[in-house]
CSV table of C-alpha atoms in Angstrom, one decimal:
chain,number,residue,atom,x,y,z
A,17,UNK,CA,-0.2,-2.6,57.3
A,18,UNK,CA,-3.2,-4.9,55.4
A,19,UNK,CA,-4.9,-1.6,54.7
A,20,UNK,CA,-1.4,-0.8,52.8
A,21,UNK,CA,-0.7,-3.7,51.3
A,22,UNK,CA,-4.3,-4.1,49.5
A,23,UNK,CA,-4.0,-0.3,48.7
A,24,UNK,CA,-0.6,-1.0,46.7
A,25,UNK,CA,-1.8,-4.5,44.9
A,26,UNK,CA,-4.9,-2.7,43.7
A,27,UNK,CA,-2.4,0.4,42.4
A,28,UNK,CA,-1.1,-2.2,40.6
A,29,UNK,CA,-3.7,-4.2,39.4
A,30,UNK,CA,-5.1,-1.3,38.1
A,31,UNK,CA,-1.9,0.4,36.0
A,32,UNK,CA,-0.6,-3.2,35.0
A,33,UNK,CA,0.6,-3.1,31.5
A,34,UNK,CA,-2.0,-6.0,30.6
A,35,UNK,CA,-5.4,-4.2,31.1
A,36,UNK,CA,-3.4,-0.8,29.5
A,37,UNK,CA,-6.4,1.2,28.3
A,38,UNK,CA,-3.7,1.9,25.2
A,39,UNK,CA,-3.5,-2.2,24.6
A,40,UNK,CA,-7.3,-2.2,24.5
A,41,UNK,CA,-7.5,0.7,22.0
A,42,UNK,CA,-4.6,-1.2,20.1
A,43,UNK,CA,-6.4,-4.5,19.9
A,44,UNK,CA,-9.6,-3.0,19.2
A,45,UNK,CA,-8.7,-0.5,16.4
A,46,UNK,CA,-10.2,-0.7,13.1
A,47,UNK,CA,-7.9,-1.6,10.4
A,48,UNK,CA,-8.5,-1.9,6.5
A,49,UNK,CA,-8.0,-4.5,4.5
A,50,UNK,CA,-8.6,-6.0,1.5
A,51,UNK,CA,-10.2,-9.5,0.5
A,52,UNK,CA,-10.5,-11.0,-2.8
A,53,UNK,CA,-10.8,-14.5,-5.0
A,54,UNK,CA,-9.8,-15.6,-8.9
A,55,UNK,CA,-11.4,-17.8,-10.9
A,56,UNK,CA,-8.9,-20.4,-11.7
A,57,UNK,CA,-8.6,-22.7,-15.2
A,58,UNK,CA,-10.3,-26.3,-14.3
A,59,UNK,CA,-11.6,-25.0,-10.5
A,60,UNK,CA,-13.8,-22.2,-11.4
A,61,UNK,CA,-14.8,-19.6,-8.6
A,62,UNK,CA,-12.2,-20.3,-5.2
A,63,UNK,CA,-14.7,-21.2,-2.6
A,64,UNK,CA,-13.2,-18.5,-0.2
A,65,UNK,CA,-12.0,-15.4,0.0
A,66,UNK,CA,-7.9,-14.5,0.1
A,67,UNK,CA,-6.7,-11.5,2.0
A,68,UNK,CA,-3.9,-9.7,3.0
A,69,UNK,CA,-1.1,-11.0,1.2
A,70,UNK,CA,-2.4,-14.6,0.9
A,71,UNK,CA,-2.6,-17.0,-2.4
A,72,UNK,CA,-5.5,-16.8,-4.9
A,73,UNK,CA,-4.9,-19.0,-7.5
A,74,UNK,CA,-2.6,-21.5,-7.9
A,75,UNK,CA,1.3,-22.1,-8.3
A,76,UNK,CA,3.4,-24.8,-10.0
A,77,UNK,CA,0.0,-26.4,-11.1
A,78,UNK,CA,-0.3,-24.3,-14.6
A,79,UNK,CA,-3.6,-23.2,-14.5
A,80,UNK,CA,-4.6,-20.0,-15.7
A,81,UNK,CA,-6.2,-17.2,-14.1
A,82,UNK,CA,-9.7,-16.4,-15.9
A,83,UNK,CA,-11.4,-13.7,-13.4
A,84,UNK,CA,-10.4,-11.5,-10.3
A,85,UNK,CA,-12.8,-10.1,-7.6
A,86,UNK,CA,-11.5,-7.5,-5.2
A,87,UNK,CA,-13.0,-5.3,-2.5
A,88,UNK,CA,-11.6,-3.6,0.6
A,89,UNK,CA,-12.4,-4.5,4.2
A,90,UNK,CA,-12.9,-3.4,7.5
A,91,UNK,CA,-14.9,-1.5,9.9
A,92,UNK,CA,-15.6,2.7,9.6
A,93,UNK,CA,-14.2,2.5,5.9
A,94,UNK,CA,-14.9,6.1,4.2
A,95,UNK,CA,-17.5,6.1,2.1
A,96,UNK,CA,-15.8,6.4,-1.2
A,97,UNK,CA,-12.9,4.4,-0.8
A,98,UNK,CA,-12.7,2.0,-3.1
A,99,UNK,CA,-10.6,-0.3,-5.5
A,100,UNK,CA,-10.7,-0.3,-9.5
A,101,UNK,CA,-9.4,-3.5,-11.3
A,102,UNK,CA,-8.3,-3.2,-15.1
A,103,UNK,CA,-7.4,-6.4,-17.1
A,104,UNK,CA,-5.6,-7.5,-20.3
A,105,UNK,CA,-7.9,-10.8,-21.3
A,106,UNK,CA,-6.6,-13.2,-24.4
A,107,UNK,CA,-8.6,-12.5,-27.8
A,108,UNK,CA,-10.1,-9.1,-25.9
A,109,UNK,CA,-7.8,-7.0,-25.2
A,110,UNK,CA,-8.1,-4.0,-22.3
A,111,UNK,CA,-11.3,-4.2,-19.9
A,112,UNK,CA,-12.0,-2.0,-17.2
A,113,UNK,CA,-12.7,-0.3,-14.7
A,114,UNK,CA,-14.8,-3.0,-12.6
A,115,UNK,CA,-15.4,-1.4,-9.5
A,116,UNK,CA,-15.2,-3.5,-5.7
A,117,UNK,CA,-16.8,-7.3,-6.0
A,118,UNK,CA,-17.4,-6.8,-9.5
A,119,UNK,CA,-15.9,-9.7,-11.6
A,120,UNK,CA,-12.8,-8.7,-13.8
A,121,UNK,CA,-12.1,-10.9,-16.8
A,122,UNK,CA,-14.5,-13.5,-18.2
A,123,UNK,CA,-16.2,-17.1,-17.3
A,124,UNK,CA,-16.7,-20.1,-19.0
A,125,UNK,CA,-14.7,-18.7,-21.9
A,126,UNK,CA,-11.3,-20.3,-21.6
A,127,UNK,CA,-9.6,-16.9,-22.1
A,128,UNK,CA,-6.4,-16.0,-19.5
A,129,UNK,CA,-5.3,-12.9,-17.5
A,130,UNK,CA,-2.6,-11.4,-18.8
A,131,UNK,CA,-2.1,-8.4,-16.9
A,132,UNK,CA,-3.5,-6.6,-13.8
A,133,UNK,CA,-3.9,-2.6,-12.8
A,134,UNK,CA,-5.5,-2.1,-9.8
A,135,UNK,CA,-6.1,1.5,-8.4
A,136,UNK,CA,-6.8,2.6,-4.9
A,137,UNK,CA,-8.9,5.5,-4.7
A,138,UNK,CA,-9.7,7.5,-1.5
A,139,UNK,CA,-8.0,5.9,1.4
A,140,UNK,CA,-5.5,8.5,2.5
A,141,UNK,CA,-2.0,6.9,4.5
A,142,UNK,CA,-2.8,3.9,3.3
A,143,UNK,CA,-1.6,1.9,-0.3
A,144,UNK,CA,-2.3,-1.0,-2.2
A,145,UNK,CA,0.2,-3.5,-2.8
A,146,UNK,CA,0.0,-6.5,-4.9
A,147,UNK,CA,2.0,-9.1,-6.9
A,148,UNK,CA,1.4,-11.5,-10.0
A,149,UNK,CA,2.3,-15.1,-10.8
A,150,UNK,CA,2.9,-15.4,-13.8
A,151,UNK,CA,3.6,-18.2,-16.8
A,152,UNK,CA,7.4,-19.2,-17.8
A,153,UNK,CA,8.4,-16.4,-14.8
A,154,UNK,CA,7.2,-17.0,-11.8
A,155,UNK,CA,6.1,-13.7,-9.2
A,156,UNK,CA,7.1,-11.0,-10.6
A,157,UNK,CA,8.3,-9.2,-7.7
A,158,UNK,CA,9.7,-10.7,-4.2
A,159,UNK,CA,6.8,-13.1,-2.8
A,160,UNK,CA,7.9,-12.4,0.8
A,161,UNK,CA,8.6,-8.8,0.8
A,162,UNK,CA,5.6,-6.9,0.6
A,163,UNK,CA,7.7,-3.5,0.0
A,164,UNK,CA,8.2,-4.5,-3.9
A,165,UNK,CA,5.1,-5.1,-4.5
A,166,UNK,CA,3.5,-3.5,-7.6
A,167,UNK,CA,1.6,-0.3,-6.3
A,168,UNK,CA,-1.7,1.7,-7.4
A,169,UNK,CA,-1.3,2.0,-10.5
A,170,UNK,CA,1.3,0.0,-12.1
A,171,UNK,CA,0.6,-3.0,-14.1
A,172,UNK,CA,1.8,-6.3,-13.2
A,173,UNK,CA,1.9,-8.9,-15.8
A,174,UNK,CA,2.8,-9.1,-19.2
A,175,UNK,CA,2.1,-7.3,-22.8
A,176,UNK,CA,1.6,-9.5,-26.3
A,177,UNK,CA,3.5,-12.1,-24.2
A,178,UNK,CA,0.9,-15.0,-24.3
A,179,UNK,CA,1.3,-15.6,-20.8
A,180,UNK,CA,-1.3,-16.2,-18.1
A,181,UNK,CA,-1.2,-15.5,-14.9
A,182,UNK,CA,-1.7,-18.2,-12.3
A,183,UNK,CA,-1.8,-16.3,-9.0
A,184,UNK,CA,-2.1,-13.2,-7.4
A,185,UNK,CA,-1.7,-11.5,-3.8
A,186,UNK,CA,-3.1,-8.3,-2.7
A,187,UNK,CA,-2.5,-6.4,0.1
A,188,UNK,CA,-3.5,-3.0,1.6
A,189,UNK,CA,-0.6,-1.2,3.7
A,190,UNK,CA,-0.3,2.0,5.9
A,191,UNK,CA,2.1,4.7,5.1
A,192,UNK,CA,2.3,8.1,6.4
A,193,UNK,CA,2.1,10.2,3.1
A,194,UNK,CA,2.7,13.3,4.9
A,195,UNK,CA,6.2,12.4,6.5
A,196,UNK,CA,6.6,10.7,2.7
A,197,UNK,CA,6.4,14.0,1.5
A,198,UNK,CA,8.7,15.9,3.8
A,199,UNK,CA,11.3,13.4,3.6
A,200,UNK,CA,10.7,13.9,-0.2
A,201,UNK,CA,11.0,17.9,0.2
A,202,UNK,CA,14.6,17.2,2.4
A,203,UNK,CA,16.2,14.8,-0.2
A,204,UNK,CA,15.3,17.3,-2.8
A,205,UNK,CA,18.5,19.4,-2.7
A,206,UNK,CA,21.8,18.5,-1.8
A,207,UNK,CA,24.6,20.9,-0.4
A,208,UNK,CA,27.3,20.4,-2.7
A,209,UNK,CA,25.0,22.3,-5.0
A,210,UNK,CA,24.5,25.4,-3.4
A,211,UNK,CA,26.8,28.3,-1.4
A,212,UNK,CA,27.3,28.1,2.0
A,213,UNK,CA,25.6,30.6,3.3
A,214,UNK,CA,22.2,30.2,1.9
A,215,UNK,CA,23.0,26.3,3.0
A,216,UNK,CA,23.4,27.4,6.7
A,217,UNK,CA,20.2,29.4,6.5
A,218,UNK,CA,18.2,27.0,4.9
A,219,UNK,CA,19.4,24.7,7.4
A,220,UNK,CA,18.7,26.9,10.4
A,221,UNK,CA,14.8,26.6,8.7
A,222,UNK,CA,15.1,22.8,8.4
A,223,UNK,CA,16.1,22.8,12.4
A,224,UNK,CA,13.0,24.8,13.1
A,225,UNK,CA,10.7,22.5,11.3
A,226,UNK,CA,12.1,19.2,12.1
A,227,UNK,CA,9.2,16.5,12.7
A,228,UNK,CA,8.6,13.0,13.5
A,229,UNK,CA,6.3,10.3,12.2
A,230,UNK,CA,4.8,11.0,15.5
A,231,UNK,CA,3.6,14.6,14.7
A,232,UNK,CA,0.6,14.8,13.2
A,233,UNK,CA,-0.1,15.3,9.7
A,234,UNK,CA,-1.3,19.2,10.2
A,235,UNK,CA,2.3,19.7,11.3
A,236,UNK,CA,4.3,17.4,9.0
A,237,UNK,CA,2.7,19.1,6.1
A,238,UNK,CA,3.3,22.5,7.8
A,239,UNK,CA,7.1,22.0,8.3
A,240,UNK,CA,7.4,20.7,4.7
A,241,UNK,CA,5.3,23.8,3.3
A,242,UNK,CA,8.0,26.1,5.3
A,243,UNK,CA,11.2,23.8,4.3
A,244,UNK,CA,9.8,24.0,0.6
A,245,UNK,CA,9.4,27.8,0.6
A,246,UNK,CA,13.1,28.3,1.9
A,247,UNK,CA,14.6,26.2,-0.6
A,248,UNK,CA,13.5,28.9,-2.9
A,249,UNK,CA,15.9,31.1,-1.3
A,250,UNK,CA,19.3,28.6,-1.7
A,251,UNK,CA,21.6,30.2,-4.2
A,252,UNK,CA,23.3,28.1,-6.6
A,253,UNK,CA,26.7,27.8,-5.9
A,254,UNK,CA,27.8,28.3,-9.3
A,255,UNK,CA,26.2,31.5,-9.7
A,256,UNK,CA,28.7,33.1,-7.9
């Protein structure tokens, strides 16, 4: 009976959901991320670096935002991943790019931000997200929710404005740009616009290729490939 009994508390000792292998793998897993600092009207350089989502500058205390740093993090990072930062800077005008830890914007000059473009270059599934506070307006987008942020690409600030901006948060997200895409390839074609028949074939297609954000991307892009080649085959409906 002892023999049993130590038999079954090791069985469980050793399956128990808190020394999973796949919690250790969770905890341990490299993520990316991205740090960076401003120099600030009246403070000069921050003494630390912001990341994920946090405050550089300042708010409510109408200082201006002279100079931006930016650079991703984390461990295994490709090797040519890497953030670009373009500015608008009073009296200048357009500067950039400044590539990672590079200072964007000027010192010692008394000249403000005005706008921001930052680009994200070689880090597939994942996106840069970031968000501007700005003179007279406050943060441009929603300061809580990370999904409307500005993304890679789009400029956040303002245009012969005169504004500054006063603070900024950056963040790096995952995404899964190949279920992206075949969600993109479904919601390309609607059934109102096409006859019946091609719609029920197409659809027997769609059924055959239907995949989660669990499959992996070899597949995801393989069932949109097939779902895109048989909308080529849907006959309008008002061609008949």
């Amino acid at each position: 009976g002892a023999a049993i009994f130590w038999g079954i508390l090791i069985v469980a000792f050793l399956f128990s959901p808190s020394v999973s292998a796949a919690e250790e793998i969770a905890v341990s897993a490299a993520k990316y991320g991205v740090q960076y600092k401003t120099h600030v009207q009246d403070y000069g350089w921050e003494t630390s670096w912001k990341s994920d989502g946090e405050l550089s500058g300042t708010v409510g205390e109408s200082k201006r935002l002279e100079a931006l740093r930016v650079k991703l993090t984390g461990t295994n990072l490709p090797a040519n991943a890497n953030i670009q930062t373009f500015v608008h800077v009073q009296n200048i005008g357009d500067r950039g790019p400044f590539e990672m830890d590079q200072v964007a914007g000027s010192e010692g000059r008394g000249l403000r931000l005005e706008r921001i473009t930052l680009y994200l270059n070689n880090l597939p599934d994942h996106q840069l997200r970031y968000n501007v506070q700005v003179q007279n307006k406050g943060w441009l987008k929603d300061e809580n929710d990370v999904s409307t942020w500005f993304i890679s690409g789009q400029s956040a600030g303002t245009t012969g404005e005169g504004l500054r901006l006063e603070g900024i948060k950056i963040a790096v997200v995952e995404v899964n740009e190949a279920y992206d895409a075949y969600t993109k390839a479904l919601a390309a074609v609607n059934e109102d616009d096409y006859t019946t028949q091609s719609w029920n074939e197409y659809q027997s297609v769609v059924e055959d290729n239907a995949v989660t954000t669990e499959d992996s991307s070899r597949d995801i892009n393989r069932a949109t490939a097939a779902i895109i080649a048989a909308q080529k085959f849907l006959e309008l409906a008002s061609d008949m």
